[in-house]
mmCIF file of C-alpha atoms in Angstrom:
data_model
loop_
_atom_site.group_PDB
_atom_site.id
_atom_site.type_symbol
_atom_site.label_atom_id
_atom_site.label_comp_id
_atom_site.label_asym_id
_atom_site.label_seq_id
_atom_site.Cartn_x
_atom_site.Cartn_y
_atom_site.Cartn_z
ATOM 1 C CA GLY A 1 0.017 -0.009 0.051
ATOM 2 C CA VAL A 2 2.984 2.271 0.098
ATOM 3 C CA VAL A 3 3.306 4.794 -2.728
ATOM 4 C CA ASN A 4 6.283 3.867 -4.878
ATOM 5 C CA ASN A 5 8.978 6.203 -6.259
ATOM 6 C CA ALA A 6 8.406 7.568 -9.720
ATOM 7 C CA PRO A 7 9.849 5.313 -12.527
ATOM 8 C CA THR A 8 12.640 6.199 -14.803
ATOM 9 C CA GLY A 9 11.491 7.920 -18.006
ATOM 10 C CA ASN A 10 8.373 9.822 -19.033
ATOM 11 C CA PHE A 11 5.055 8.478 -20.317
ATOM 12 C CA THR A 12 2.089 9.761 -22.313
ATOM 13 C CA ASP A 13 -0.564 7.075 -21.698
ATOM 14 C CA ILE A 14 -1.141 4.285 -19.191
ATOM 15 C CA SER A 15 -3.511 1.337 -18.834
ATOM 16 C CA ALA A 16 -3.834 -1.371 -16.134
ATOM 17 C CA GLY A 17 -5.044 -4.931 -16.324
ATOM 18 C CA TYR A 18 -5.155 -7.856 -13.947
ATOM 19 C CA GLY A 19 -1.880 -7.657 -11.976
ATOM 20 C CA PHE A 20 0.007 -5.691 -14.633
ATOM 21 C CA THR A 21 0.275 -2.176 -16.057
ATOM 22 C CA CYS A 22 1.435 -0.905 -19.467
ATOM 23 C CA ALA A 23 2.429 2.600 -20.525
ATOM 24 C CA ILE A 24 3.502 4.415 -23.662
ATOM 25 C CA GLY A 25 6.769 6.364 -23.308
ATOM 26 C CA THR A 26 7.501 9.681 -24.938
ATOM 27 C CA ASP A 27 9.317 7.609 -27.588
ATOM 28 C CA GLN A 28 5.871 6.064 -28.406
ATOM 29 C CA LYS A 29 7.053 2.567 -27.339
ATOM 30 C CA VAL A 30 5.124 0.315 -24.935
ATOM 31 C CA THR A 31 6.544 -0.822 -21.630
ATOM 32 C CA CYS A 32 4.681 -3.281 -19.337
ATOM 33 C CA TRP A 33 5.362 -4.506 -15.769
ATOM 34 C CA GLY A 34 3.771 -6.822 -13.216
ATOM 35 C CA THR A 35 2.589 -10.429 -13.739
ATOM 36 C CA ASP A 36 3.398 -11.986 -17.089
ATOM 37 C CA GLU A 37 0.948 -14.904 -16.957
ATOM 38 C CA ASP A 38 -0.308 -14.275 -20.507
ATOM 39 C CA GLY A 39 2.963 -12.999 -22.000
ATOM 40 C CA ILE A 40 1.815 -9.406 -21.822
ATOM 41 C CA VAL A 41 4.918 -7.988 -20.159
ATOM 42 C CA ASN A 42 7.540 -9.767 -22.327
ATOM 43 C CA ASN A 43 5.629 -9.758 -25.598
ATOM 44 C CA ALA A 44 4.709 -6.074 -25.946
ATOM 45 C CA PRO A 45 4.890 -5.067 -29.564
ATOM 46 C CA ALA A 46 7.824 -2.997 -30.882
ATOM 47 C CA GLY A 47 5.770 -0.549 -32.905
ATOM 48 C CA SER A 48 4.850 3.059 -32.190
ATOM 49 C CA TYR A 49 1.568 3.725 -30.376
ATOM 50 C CA ARG A 50 -0.510 6.526 -28.835
ATOM 51 C CA LEU A 51 -3.274 4.799 -26.775
ATOM 52 C CA LEU A 52 -3.534 1.659 -24.667
ATOM 53 C CA SER A 53 -6.428 -0.460 -23.274
ATOM 54 C CA ALA A 54 -5.659 -3.385 -20.951
ATOM 55 C CA GLY A 55 -8.104 -6.060 -19.953
ATOM 56 C CA TYR A 56 -7.877 -9.192 -17.806
ATOM 57 C CA HIS A 57 -5.929 -11.269 -20.315
ATOM 58 C CA GLN A 58 -5.050 -8.931 -23.152
ATOM 59 C CA VAL A 59 -3.828 -5.437 -24.110
ATOM 60 C CA CYS A 60 -4.708 -3.497 -27.239
ATOM 61 C CA ALA A 61 -2.783 -0.498 -28.554
ATOM 62 C CA LEU A 62 -3.831 2.164 -31.054
ATOM 63 C CA GLY A 63 -1.083 2.822 -33.559
ATOM 64 C CA LEU A 64 -0.053 6.107 -35.210
ATOM 65 C CA ASN A 65 -2.127 5.119 -38.241
ATOM 66 C CA ASP A 66 -5.191 4.550 -36.020
ATOM 67 C CA ASP A 67 -5.131 0.773 -36.446
ATOM 68 C CA ILE A 68 -5.160 -1.614 -33.503
ATOM 69 C CA ASP A 69 -2.662 -4.242 -32.339
ATOM 70 C CA CYS A 70 -3.410 -6.614 -29.444
ATOM 71 C CA TRP A 71 -1.360 -9.178 -27.508
ATOM 72 C CA GLY A 72 -1.749 -11.600 -24.617
ATOM 73 C CA ALA A 73 -4.045 -14.574 -24.335
ATOM 74 C CA ASN A 74 -6.183 -15.318 -27.418
ATOM 75 C CA PHE A 75 -8.486 -18.156 -26.340
ATOM 76 C CA SER A 76 -11.543 -16.313 -27.623
ATOM 77 C CA GLY A 77 -9.961 -14.265 -30.412
ATOM 78 C CA GLN A 78 -9.598 -11.165 -28.223
ATOM 79 C CA THR A 79 -6.162 -10.343 -29.725
ATOM 80 C CA ASN A 80 -7.507 -10.492 -33.305
ATOM 81 C CA PRO A 81 -8.947 -6.953 -33.867
ATOM 82 C CA PRO A 82 -10.775 -6.049 -37.038
ATOM 83 C CA SER A 83 -9.175 -3.960 -39.739
ATOM 84 C CA GLY A 84 -9.949 -0.325 -40.112
ATOM 85 C CA THR A 85 -9.212 2.907 -38.298
ATOM 86 C CA PHE A 86 -10.253 3.665 -34.704
ATOM 87 C CA THR A 87 -10.314 6.455 -32.106
ATOM 88 C CA ALA A 88 -10.694 4.606 -28.766
ATOM 89 C CA MET A 89 -10.734 1.088 -27.242
ATOM 90 C CA ALA A 90 -12.138 -0.667 -24.158
ATOM 91 C CA SER A 91 -10.860 -4.069 -22.960
ATOM 92 C CA ALA A 92 -13.157 -6.013 -20.634
ATOM 93 C CA TYR A 93 -11.923 -8.122 -17.755
ATOM 94 C CA ASN A 94 -12.860 -11.281 -19.644
ATOM 95 C CA ALA A 95 -12.083 -11.953 -23.295
ATOM 96 C CA ASP A 96 -13.874 -9.098 -25.058
ATOM 97 C CA VAL A 97 -12.818 -5.829 -26.578
ATOM 98 C CA CYS A 98 -14.886 -3.042 -28.155
ATOM 99 C CA ALA A 99 -13.572 0.015 -29.990
ATOM 100 C CA LEU A 100 -14.891 3.192 -31.645
ATOM 101 C CA ARG A 101 -14.349 3.277 -35.352
ATOM 102 C CA SER A 102 -13.418 6.548 -37.029
ATOM 103 C CA ASP A 103 -17.035 6.798 -38.257
ATOM 104 C CA GLN A 104 -18.084 6.702 -34.512
ATOM 105 C CA SER A 105 -19.715 3.240 -34.762
ATOM 106 C CA ILE A 106 -18.731 0.466 -32.349
ATOM 107 C CA ALA A 107 -16.919 -2.749 -33.330
ATOM 108 C CA CYS A 108 -16.495 -5.641 -30.838
ATOM 109 C CA TRP A 109 -14.476 -8.883 -30.895
ATOM 110 C CA GLY A 110 -13.646 -11.737 -28.550
ATOM 111 C CA SER A 111 -15.997 -14.181 -26.828
ATOM 112 C CA GLY A 112 -19.189 -12.234 -27.356
ATOM 113 C CA SER A 113 -20.656 -13.846 -24.181
ATOM 114 C CA ASP A 114 -23.551 -12.240 -22.292
ATOM 115 C CA GLY A 115 -24.386 -10.054 -25.270
ATOM 116 C CA MET A 116 -21.063 -8.225 -25.050
ATOM 117 C CA GLY A 117 -20.513 -8.675 -28.790
ATOM 118 C CA ASN A 118 -23.816 -6.940 -29.634
ATOM 119 C CA PRO A 119 -23.144 -3.206 -29.256
ATOM 120 C CA PRO A 120 -25.861 -0.569 -29.964
ATOM 121 C CA VAL A 121 -26.171 0.900 -33.395
ATOM 122 C CA GLY A 122 -25.401 4.658 -33.664
ATOM 123 C CA SER A 123 -22.657 7.155 -33.248
ATOM 124 C CA PHE A 124 -20.602 7.347 -30.071
ATOM 125 C CA THR A 125 -17.789 9.445 -28.603
ATOM 126 C CA ALA A 126 -16.492 7.400 -25.667
ATOM 127 C CA ILE A 127 -16.537 3.735 -24.489
ATOM 128 C CA ALA A 128 -15.804 1.911 -21.268
ATOM 129 C CA ALA A 129 -15.520 -1.767 -20.281
ATOM 130 C CA GLY A 130 -16.333 -3.564 -17.053
ATOM 131 C CA ARG A 131 -16.068 -7.262 -16.219
ATOM 132 C CA TYR A 132 -18.921 -8.447 -18.458
ATOM 133 C CA HIS A 133 -20.515 -5.216 -19.708
ATOM 134 C CA PHE A 134 -19.713 -2.143 -21.754
ATOM 135 C CA CYS A 135 -21.059 1.407 -21.688
ATOM 136 C CA ALA A 136 -20.685 4.164 -24.284
ATOM 137 C CA ILE A 137 -21.580 7.811 -24.618
ATOM 138 C CA ASN A 138 -23.521 8.648 -27.759
ATOM 139 C CA THR A 139 -23.250 11.827 -29.717
ATOM 140 C CA SER A 140 -26.122 13.372 -27.735
ATOM 141 C CA GLY A 141 -24.224 12.761 -24.497
ATOM 142 C CA GLY A 142 -26.507 9.964 -23.301
ATOM 143 C CA VAL A 143 -25.236 6.612 -21.926
ATOM 144 C CA GLU A 144 -25.985 3.227 -23.512
ATOM 145 C CA CYS A 145 -24.793 -0.038 -21.899
ATOM 146 C CA TRP A 146 -24.883 -3.655 -22.963
ATOM 147 C CA GLY A 147 -23.808 -7.081 -21.711
ATOM 148 C CA GLN A 148 -24.464 -8.767 -18.363
ATOM 149 C CA ASP A 149 -26.931 -6.995 -16.137
ATOM 150 C CA GLY A 150 -26.943 -8.950 -12.836
ATOM 151 C CA ASN A 151 -26.292 -5.802 -10.779
ATOM 152 C CA GLY A 152 -28.141 -3.213 -12.754
ATOM 153 C CA GLN A 153 -24.979 -2.103 -14.505
ATOM 154 C CA VAL A 154 -26.822 -2.024 -17.813
ATOM 155 C CA SER A 155 -30.493 -1.334 -17.000
ATOM 156 C CA ASN A 156 -29.784 1.266 -14.285
ATOM 157 C CA ALA A 157 -27.707 3.546 -16.463
ATOM 158 C CA PRO A 158 -28.870 7.068 -15.658
ATOM 159 C CA THR A 159 -30.617 9.509 -17.917
ATOM 160 C CA GLY A 160 -28.940 12.816 -18.579
ATOM 161 C CA THR A 161 -25.664 13.549 -20.313
ATOM 162 C CA PHE A 162 -22.068 12.671 -19.509
ATOM 163 C CA SER A 163 -18.619 13.727 -20.682
ATOM 164 C CA ALA A 164 -16.646 10.665 -19.493
ATOM 165 C CA LEU A 165 -17.223 7.053 -18.311
ATOM 166 C CA SER A 166 -15.288 4.314 -16.582
ATOM 167 C CA SER A 167 -16.626 0.804 -15.935
ATOM 168 C CA GLY A 168 -15.339 -1.471 -13.160
ATOM 169 C CA GLY A 169 -16.206 -5.090 -12.345
ATOM 170 C CA TYR A 170 -20.000 -4.721 -12.168
ATOM 171 C CA HIS A 171 -20.381 -0.936 -11.875
ATOM 172 C CA THR A 172 -19.846 2.218 -13.912
ATOM 173 C CA CYS A 173 -19.219 5.800 -13.019
ATOM 174 C CA GLY A 174 -19.637 8.919 -15.201
ATOM 175 C CA ILE A 175 -18.850 12.588 -15.115
ATOM 176 C CA ASN A 176 -21.945 14.779 -15.640
ATOM 177 C CA PRO A 177 -21.944 18.289 -17.205
ATOM 178 C CA SER A 178 -21.353 19.932 -13.869
ATOM 179 C CA GLY A 179 -18.277 17.844 -13.257
ATOM 180 C CA GLY A 180 -19.917 15.703 -10.578
ATOM 181 C CA VAL A 181 -19.663 11.901 -10.433
ATOM 182 C CA GLU A 182 -22.659 9.529 -10.765
ATOM 183 C CA CYS A 183 -22.260 5.718 -10.363
ATOM 184 C CA TRP A 184 -24.519 2.695 -10.883
ATOM 185 C CA GLY A 185 -24.396 -1.073 -10.578
ATOM 186 C CA ASN A 186 -22.909 -3.243 -7.827
ATOM 187 C CA ASP A 187 -22.354 -1.494 -4.482
ATOM 188 C CA ASN A 188 -20.753 -4.185 -2.346
ATOM 189 C CA TYR A 189 -17.930 -1.865 -1.277
ATOM 190 C CA ASN A 190 -19.873 1.432 -1.459
ATOM 191 C CA GLN A 191 -18.278 2.095 -4.857
ATOM 192 C CA VAL A 192 -21.700 3.323 -6.027
ATOM 193 C CA SER A 193 -23.356 4.887 -2.952
ATOM 194 C CA TYR A 194 -20.246 6.833 -1.970
ATOM 195 C CA THR A 195 -19.509 9.365 -4.675
ATOM 196 C CA PRO A 196 -17.212 12.177 -3.638
ATOM 197 C CA SER A 197 -18.242 15.765 -3.931
ATOM 198 C CA GLY A 198 -16.322 18.180 -6.084
ATOM 199 C CA THR A 199 -15.601 18.335 -9.784
ATOM 200 C CA PHE A 200 -13.684 15.730 -11.779
ATOM 201 C CA ALA A 201 -11.822 15.587 -15.068
ATOM 202 C CA ALA A 202 -11.169 11.816 -15.369
ATOM 203 C CA LEU A 203 -12.221 8.492 -13.792
ATOM 204 C CA SER A 204 -10.895 4.918 -13.710
ATOM 205 C CA SER A 205 -12.767 1.992 -12.105
ATOM 206 C CA GLY A 206 -11.406 -1.313 -10.837
ATOM 207 C CA PRO A 207 -13.516 -4.347 -9.853
ATOM 208 C CA SER A 208 -14.744 -2.737 -6.581
ATOM 209 C CA HIS A 209 -13.352 0.768 -6.583
ATOM 210 C CA THR A 210 -13.080 3.932 -8.596
ATOM 211 C CA CYS A 211 -10.465 6.704 -8.600
ATOM 212 C CA GLY A 212 -10.886 10.055 -10.111
ATOM 213 C CA ILE A 213 -8.708 13.143 -11.001
ATOM 214 C CA THR A 214 -10.297 16.353 -9.731
ATOM 215 C CA THR A 215 -10.256 19.470 -11.917
ATOM 216 C CA SER A 216 -7.391 20.699 -9.750
ATOM 217 C CA GLY A 217 -5.353 17.580 -10.601
ATOM 218 C CA SER A 218 -5.538 15.772 -7.233
ATOM 219 C CA VAL A 219 -6.684 12.159 -6.879
ATOM 220 C CA GLU A 220 -9.663 10.759 -4.913
ATOM 221 C CA CYS A 221 -10.503 7.077 -4.603
ATOM 222 C CA TRP A 222 -13.518 5.233 -3.149
ATOM 223 C CA GLY A 223 -14.690 1.615 -2.748
ATOM 224 C CA SER A 224 -12.647 -1.374 -1.689
ATOM 225 C CA SER A 225 -9.969 -0.182 0.715
ATOM 226 C CA SER A 226 -7.452 -2.920 -0.172
ATOM 227 C CA SER A 227 -7.162 -1.637 -3.741
ATOM 228 C CA ILE A 228 -6.676 2.044 -2.876
ATOM 229 C CA THR A 229 -4.396 1.926 0.173
ATOM 230 C CA GLY A 230 -1.702 4.528 -0.120
ATOM 231 C CA THR A 231 -3.621 6.895 -2.397
ATOM 232 C CA PRO A 232 -1.320 9.932 -2.690
ATOM 233 C CA SER A 233 -2.503 13.129 -0.965
ATOM 234 C CA ASN A 234 -0.441 15.392 -3.169
ATOM 235 C CA GLY A 235 0.797 15.637 -6.747
ATOM 236 C CA ILE A 236 -0.799 16.800 -9.978
ATOM 237 C CA PHE A 237 -2.109 13.988 -12.185
ATOM 238 C CA THR A 238 -3.181 13.976 -15.857
ATOM 239 C CA ASP A 239 -4.341 10.331 -16.197
ATOM 240 C CA ILE A 240 -5.214 7.466 -13.915
ATOM 241 C CA GLN A 241 -5.710 3.710 -14.397
ATOM 242 C CA SER A 242 -7.158 1.158 -11.969
ATOM 243 C CA ASN A 243 -6.487 -2.516 -12.302
ATOM 244 C CA TYR A 244 -7.798 -5.463 -10.288
ATOM 245 C CA SER A 245 -6.217 -4.430 -6.964
ATOM 246 C CA SER A 246 -4.019 -1.393 -7.530
ATOM 247 C CA VAL A 247 -3.885 2.023 -9.215
ATOM 248 C CA CYS A 248 -1.328 3.863 -11.321
ATOM 249 C CA GLY A 249 -1.415 7.537 -12.165
ATOM 250 C CA LEU A 250 0.384 9.620 -14.696
ATOM 251 C CA LEU A 251 1.833 12.750 -13.103
ATOM 252 C CA ALA A 252 1.982 16.098 -14.885
ATOM 253 C CA THR A 253 5.739 15.555 -15.011
ATOM 254 C CA GLY A 254 5.227 12.490 -17.194
ATOM 255 C CA ASN A 255 6.327 10.096 -14.416
ATOM 256 C CA VAL A 256 4.219 7.164 -13.178
ATOM 257 C CA LEU A 257 3.145 6.716 -9.542
ATOM 258 C CA CYS A 258 1.416 3.532 -8.373
ATOM 259 C CA TRP A 259 -0.331 2.427 -5.101
ATOM 260 C CA GLY A 260 -2.480 -0.353 -3.687
ATOM 261 C CA ASN A 261 -1.783 -4.120 -3.801
ATOM 262 C CA ASP A 262 1.662 -5.084 -5.009
ATOM 263 C CA SER A 263 1.400 -8.822 -5.110
ATOM 264 C CA ASN A 264 2.668 -9.112 -8.673
ATOM 265 C CA GLY A 265 4.977 -6.086 -8.770
ATOM 266 C CA GLN A 266 2.253 -4.015 -10.467
ATOM 267 C CA THR A 267 2.960 -0.946 -8.325
ATOM 268 C CA ASN A 268 6.669 -1.068 -9.230
ATOM 269 C CA PRO A 269 6.944 0.496 -12.674
ATOM 270 C CA PRO A 270 10.310 0.404 -14.528
#
């Protein structure tokens, strides 16, 4: 739970999966650390990339030409992305990935279980993945969700408009037009019923917790205490990524800072 020292080097994007984290350096190369059960750490591609999305068993990266490369386990085809150009990706905790095409439609690949491979038709601007569900913001600002709905993570999506989303295990949180946070779905660790006051610029949800960057650049986390122990009380952050039991943030300096459970070295970036 101790906050680790900043890693060597500077990074522009970061994404966390199950027991591992990957980041893109200022040289546009991918570096990963933590558990290497699915070959994610040692098999990161050598190309140049600008965005990452890590799931439970796989990582996908958006290249400079807006195509997608994925690596890791491939038991359901989750590392075989479709061709075309894309603007954003969301990797679920299981074996599914969905992405926004350049025409703002959604493409999904992988297992397709629980309806996860059946995204809504329409135009969308953002997408987020939980364990067995996805949510997306349409061009009107409304939220549409699909997949497993055992905890209301699909059917209880609020009305109104949102500027950002992040889905955890069985819950999702969004930022409304006033900058406030609204959450829905599973509430076993108060990750839904406790939503901090204040205004936020970014969110990242783990299985039972969510962390957010306030508009002043500080970090607030809520939900399962074991995943957010050591949350820093100072520092200015520009990006944040929650994985199964830890969190990593990208500082305004370009350095990475991680906290929470360190059972697989996931809070010890290179």
